[in-house]
CSV table of C-alpha atoms and ligand atoms in Angstrom, one decimal:
chain,number,residue,atom,x,y,z
A,905,MET,CA,114.4,80.6,109.9
A,906,ARG,CA,114.7,78.3,112.9
A,907,ARG,CA,111.9,78.5,115.5
A,908,PRO,CA,113.4,78.8,119.0
A,909,LEU,CA,112.8,76.2,121.6
A,910,VAL,CA,112.8,76.9,125.3
A,911,ALA,CA,112.5,73.8,127.5
A,912,GLY,CA,112.5,73.3,131.3
A,913,ASN,CA,114.3,70.3,132.7
A,914,TRP,CA,112.7,69.7,136.1
A,915,LYS,CA,115.0,66.9,137.0
A,916,MET,CA,114.0,65.0,140.2
A,917,HIS,CA,112.0,67.9,141.6
A,918,GLY,CA,108.5,68.4,142.7
A,919,THR,CA,105.4,66.8,144.2
A,920,CYS,CA,102.0,66.4,142.4
A,921,ALA,CA,100.9,69.6,144.2
A,922,SER,CA,103.9,71.7,143.3
A,923,ILE,CA,104.0,70.5,139.7
A,924,LYS,CA,100.3,71.5,139.3
A,925,GLN,CA,101.0,74.9,140.9
A,926,LEU,CA,104.0,75.5,138.7
A,927,LEU,CA,102.1,74.7,135.5
A,928,ASN,CA,99.2,76.9,136.7
A,929,GLU,CA,101.5,79.8,137.3
A,930,LEU,CA,103.2,79.2,134.0
A,931,SER,CA,99.9,79.2,132.1
A,932,ALA,CA,99.2,82.6,133.7
A,933,GLU,CA,102.4,84.0,132.2
A,934,THR,CA,102.4,85.8,128.9
A,935,LEU,CA,104.1,83.3,126.6
A,936,PRO,CA,105.3,84.1,123.1
A,937,ASN,CA,103.6,82.2,120.3
A,938,THR,CA,106.7,82.5,118.1
A,939,ILE,CA,108.7,79.8,119.9
A,940,ASP,CA,108.2,76.2,121.0
A,941,ILE,CA,107.9,75.7,124.8
A,942,ALA,CA,108.3,72.4,126.6
A,943,VAL,CA,108.7,71.0,130.1
A,944,PHE,CA,110.4,67.8,131.2
A,945,PRO,CA,108.9,66.7,134.5
A,946,GLY,CA,109.9,63.6,136.3
A,947,LEU,CA,108.3,60.4,135.0
A,948,ILE,CA,105.8,60.1,137.9
A,949,HIS,CA,104.6,63.7,137.2
A,950,LEU,CA,104.0,63.3,133.5
A,951,GLN,CA,100.2,62.6,133.9
A,952,THR,CA,99.8,65.5,136.3
A,953,ALA,CA,101.6,67.7,133.8
A,954,PHE,CA,99.4,66.6,130.9
A,955,ALA,CA,96.2,67.3,132.8
A,956,GLN,CA,97.5,70.9,133.5
A,957,VAL,CA,98.7,71.7,129.9
A,958,SER,CA,95.9,70.2,127.9
A,959,ASP,CA,94.7,73.5,126.4
A,960,SER,CA,98.0,75.4,126.5
A,961,VAL,CA,101.0,75.7,124.1
A,962,ILE,CA,103.3,73.9,126.4
A,963,ALA,CA,104.6,70.5,125.2
A,964,VAL,CA,105.6,67.8,127.7
A,965,GLY,CA,108.6,65.5,127.3
A,966,SER,CA,110.4,62.8,129.3
A,967,GLN,CA,113.9,63.1,130.8
A,968,ASP,CA,114.8,59.7,129.6
A,969,CYS,CA,113.7,56.6,127.7
A,970,ALA,CA,114.7,52.9,127.6
A,971,VAL,CA,117.1,51.6,124.9
A,972,GLN,CA,114.4,49.1,123.9
A,973,LEU,CA,111.6,50.5,121.9
A,974,GLU,CA,108.8,48.1,122.8
A,975,GLU,CA,107.6,47.2,126.3
A,976,GLY,CA,109.2,44.1,127.8
A,977,ALA,CA,111.2,42.7,130.7
A,978,MET,CA,113.1,45.8,131.7
A,979,THR,CA,112.3,46.6,135.4
A,980,GLY,CA,112.3,50.2,136.2
A,981,GLU,CA,112.5,51.4,132.6
A,982,THR,CA,109.9,53.2,130.4
A,983,SER,CA,109.9,52.7,126.6
A,984,ALA,CA,109.7,55.5,124.1
A,985,LEU,CA,106.5,53.9,122.8
A,986,GLN,CA,105.0,54.1,126.2
A,987,LEU,CA,106.0,57.7,126.5
A,988,LYS,CA,104.4,58.5,123.1
A,989,ASP,CA,101.3,56.6,124.2
A,990,ILE,CA,100.7,58.9,127.1
A,991,GLY,CA,101.3,62.0,125.0
A,992,CYS,CA,105.0,62.9,125.2
A,993,SER,CA,106.4,64.6,122.1
A,994,LEU,CA,110.1,65.0,123.2
A,995,VAL,CA,112.7,63.1,125.2
A,996,LEU,CA,116.0,64.1,126.6
A,997,VAL,CA,118.8,61.7,125.7
A,998,GLY,CA,122.4,61.9,127.0
A,999,HIS,CA,121.9,64.5,129.7
A,1000,SER,CA,125.3,64.9,131.4
A,1001,GLU,CA,123.8,63.9,134.8
A,1002,ARG,CA,122.8,60.5,133.2
A,1003,ARG,CA,126.1,60.2,131.5
A,1004,GLN,CA,127.8,60.7,134.8
A,1005,LEU,CA,125.5,59.3,137.5
A,1006,GLN,CA,124.1,56.4,135.4
A,1007,GLU,CA,127.4,55.9,133.4
A,1008,GLU,CA,125.5,56.1,130.1
A,1009,SER,CA,127.9,55.6,127.2
A,1010,ASP,CA,127.6,57.1,123.7
A,1011,ARG,CA,126.5,53.7,122.5
A,1012,VAL,CA,123.6,53.6,125.0
A,1013,ILE,CA,122.6,57.2,124.2
A,1014,CYS,CA,122.6,56.3,120.5
A,1015,ARG,CA,120.3,53.4,121.1
A,1016,LYS,CA,117.9,55.7,123.1
A,1017,PHE,CA,118.1,58.2,120.3
A,1018,ILE,CA,117.0,55.4,117.8
A,1019,ALA,CA,114.2,54.3,120.1
A,1020,ALA,CA,112.9,57.8,120.6
A,1021,GLN,CA,112.7,58.5,116.8
A,1022,ALA,CA,111.2,55.1,116.1
A,1023,ALA,CA,108.4,56.0,118.5
A,1024,GLY,CA,107.8,59.3,116.9
A,1025,LEU,CA,109.4,61.4,119.7
A,1026,THR,CA,111.9,64.2,119.0
A,1027,PRO,CA,115.1,63.4,120.8
A,1028,VAL,CA,116.9,66.3,122.4
A,1029,LEU,CA,120.5,65.1,122.3
A,1030,CYS,CA,122.5,66.7,125.2
A,1031,VAL,CA,126.2,67.2,124.7
A,1032,GLY,CA,128.9,69.1,126.6
A,1033,GLU,CA,132.4,69.1,128.0
A,1034,SER,CA,133.7,69.0,131.5
A,1035,LEU,CA,135.8,71.8,133.0
A,1036,ALA,CA,138.9,69.7,132.7
A,1037,GLU,CA,138.2,69.0,129.0
A,1038,ARG,CA,137.6,72.7,128.4
A,1039,GLU,CA,140.8,73.7,130.2
A,1040,ALA,CA,142.7,71.1,128.1
A,1041,GLY,CA,141.3,72.7,124.9
A,1042,GLN,CA,139.2,69.6,124.2
A,1043,ALA,CA,135.7,71.2,124.4
A,1044,LEU,CA,134.9,71.0,120.7
A,1045,ALA,CA,136.5,67.5,120.3
A,1046,THR,CA,134.4,66.2,123.2
A,1047,VAL,CA,131.2,67.6,121.8
A,1048,GLN,CA,131.9,66.4,118.3
A,1049,GLN,CA,132.6,62.9,119.5
A,1050,GLN,CA,129.2,62.8,121.4
A,1051,ILE,CA,127.4,64.0,118.3
A,1052,ASP,CA,129.3,61.7,115.9
A,1053,ALA,CA,128.3,58.7,118.1
A,1054,VAL,CA,124.8,59.4,116.6
A,1055,LEU,CA,125.6,61.1,113.3
A,1056,VAL,CA,128.2,58.6,112.0
A,1057,GLU,CA,126.2,55.6,113.2
A,1058,LEU,CA,122.8,56.7,111.9
A,1059,GLY,CA,123.5,59.2,109.1
A,1060,VAL,CA,123.1,63.0,109.2
A,1061,GLU,CA,119.4,62.9,108.1
A,1062,VAL,CA,118.4,61.7,111.6
A,1063,LEU,CA,119.3,65.2,112.9
A,1064,SER,CA,116.5,66.7,110.8
A,1065,GLN,CA,114.1,65.2,113.4
A,1066,ALA,CA,116.1,66.1,116.5
A,1067,VAL,CA,117.4,69.0,118.6
A,1068,ILE,CA,120.9,69.3,120.0
A,1069,ALA,CA,121.4,70.9,123.5
A,1070,TYR,CA,124.9,72.1,124.1
A,1071,GLU,CA,125.3,72.1,127.9
A,1072,PRO,CA,128.9,72.6,129.2
A,1073,ILE,CA,129.0,70.4,132.4
A,1074,TRP,CA,130.8,73.1,134.3
A,1075,ALA,CA,127.8,75.5,133.7
A,1076,ILE,CA,125.0,73.1,134.8
A,1077,GLY,CA,123.6,74.0,138.2
A,1078,THR,CA,126.7,75.9,139.1
A,1079,GLY,CA,125.6,79.5,138.4
A,1080,LEU,CA,128.5,79.7,136.0
A,1081,THR,CA,127.2,80.5,132.5
A,1082,ALA,CA,129.2,80.2,129.3
A,1083,THR,CA,129.6,83.7,128.0
A,1084,PRO,CA,127.4,84.4,124.9
A,1085,GLU,CA,130.7,84.4,122.9
A,1086,GLN,CA,131.8,81.0,124.4
A,1087,ALA,CA,128.4,79.4,123.7
A,1088,GLN,CA,128.1,80.9,120.2
A,1089,ASP,CA,131.6,79.7,119.4
A,1090,ILE,CA,130.7,76.0,120.2
A,1091,HIS,CA,127.3,76.3,118.6
A,1092,ALA,CA,128.7,77.7,115.4
A,1093,GLN,CA,131.4,74.9,115.3
A,1094,ILE,CA,128.8,72.2,115.9
A,1095,ARG,CA,126.7,73.6,113.0
A,1096,ALA,CA,129.8,73.8,110.8
A,1097,HIS,CA,130.7,70.2,111.7
A,1098,ILE,CA,127.2,69.0,110.8
A,1099,ALA,CA,127.4,71.1,107.6
A,1100,THR,CA,130.3,69.0,106.4
A,1101,TYR,CA,127.7,66.1,106.1
A,1102,SER,CA,124.7,68.2,105.0
A,1103,ALA,CA,124.5,71.9,104.7
A,1104,SER,CA,120.7,71.9,104.7
A,1105,VAL,CA,120.4,69.7,107.9
A,1106,ALA,CA,122.9,71.9,109.6
A,1107,GLN,CA,121.0,75.0,108.6
A,1108,GLU,CA,117.6,73.7,109.9
A,1109,LEU,CA,118.9,72.1,113.1
A,1110,ARG,CA,118.0,73.7,116.4
A,1111,ILE,CA,120.9,73.9,118.7
A,1112,VAL,CA,119.8,75.2,122.2
A,1113,TYR,CA,122.1,76.2,125.0
A,1114,GLY,CA,121.9,74.9,128.6
A,1115,GLY,CA,123.9,75.8,131.7
A,1116,SER,CA,122.6,78.3,134.3
A,1117,VAL,CA,120.3,80.1,131.9
A,1118,LYS,CA,118.2,82.7,133.7
A,1119,ALA,CA,116.1,85.7,132.9
A,1120,ALA,CA,119.1,88.0,133.4
A,1121,ASN,CA,121.3,86.3,130.8
A,1122,ALA,CA,118.8,84.7,128.4
A,1123,ALA,CA,118.4,87.6,126.0
A,1124,GLU,CA,122.1,88.0,125.4
A,1125,LEU,CA,122.6,84.2,124.8
A,1126,PHE,CA,119.5,83.9,122.5
A,1127,ALA,CA,120.7,86.9,120.5
A,1128,GLN,CA,123.6,84.8,119.2
A,1129,ALA,CA,123.3,83.7,115.6
A,1130,ASP,CA,123.6,79.9,116.3
A,1131,ILE,CA,121.7,79.7,119.7
A,1132,ASP,CA,118.2,78.7,119.0
A,1133,GLY,CA,116.8,78.8,122.6
A,1134,GLY,CA,117.6,77.1,125.8
A,1135,LEU,CA,117.4,74.0,128.0
A,1136,VAL,CA,116.8,75.4,131.4
A,1137,GLY,CA,117.2,73.6,134.7
A,1138,GLY,CA,117.0,75.4,138.0
A,1139,ALA,CA,115.4,78.6,136.6
A,1140,SER,CA,112.6,76.6,135.0
A,1141,LEU,CA,111.2,75.7,138.5
A,1142,ASN,CA,110.1,79.3,138.9
A,1143,ALA,CA,107.2,80.2,136.6
A,1144,LYS,CA,108.0,84.0,136.5
A,1145,GLU,CA,111.7,83.3,135.7
A,1146,PHE,CA,110.9,80.7,133.1
A,1147,GLY,CA,108.2,82.9,131.5
A,1148,ALA,CA,110.7,85.7,131.2
A,1149,ILE,CA,113.2,83.3,129.6
A,1150,CYS,CA,110.6,82.3,127.1
A,1151,ARG,CA,109.8,85.9,126.3
A,1152,ALA,CA,113.5,86.6,125.8
A,1153,ALA,CA,113.6,83.9,123.1
A,1154,GLY,CA,110.4,85.3,121.5
A,1155,ASN,CA,111.9,88.8,121.0
B,2316,PEP,C1,120.2,71.2,132.9
B,2316,PEP,O1,120.1,70.5,133.8
B,2316,PEP,O2,119.9,70.8,131.7
B,2316,PEP,C2,120.5,72.6,133.1
B,2316,PEP,C3,120.9,73.4,132.2
B,2316,PEP,O3,120.5,73.0,134.5
B,2316,PEP,P1,120.7,74.5,135.0
B,2316,PEP,O4,119.9,75.5,134.2
B,2316,PEP,O5,120.2,74.5,136.4
B,2316,PEP,O6,122.2,74.8,134.9
């Protein structure tokens, strides 16, 4: 039985005051203890977040890490070891906004994945197709290529200490959500693909869905057999909405 994960990606949002308030409000929500819950604040708000969640069930992760594991001459970067040192337990790698805006390649993402695991962080590997790729019937091929950039390079066992987030780009921040059937279809095919390397790793792997998840659609998405929770952007900035999404995953 896979334990669901619901994670909030706060992107480049917030101030110290608003992050504090959001976490206070979230702590006041009734959160299920049958799922894992995490938030990914911006780097400069990590310390503020840790201070707020110290005695709660909410884990804190980073939205990115450097390709290099150790500290060094990499201006503007933060290493996975530094993130571990301040208390992070998870890190997003390969979010589509970084693939697009920072031109991160599969190779760079693979190096970040390696650094994350070497530091003892759980990488959340984000994959997903563009609208053009979906319309060309290339959704699965795109996603498989993004996964294989890690899987073939490092071996399937690395996925036993990772999470995959399937996030169709056309659904991120657009209000367009994949239907539960569309999402389940890709999730099931991702799991089947990984099962060709290891049935047990595929069976245990958490594959979460991201792309305009909100309280109104979460239950239906999370009811799908291969959807093990969500990576939530916009809706995670509202504690009541995010709390409701967490409860949908806990039911
Ligand atoms: C995301 O950025 O990972 C995301 C899924 O965003 P949203 O929920 O706003 O679509």
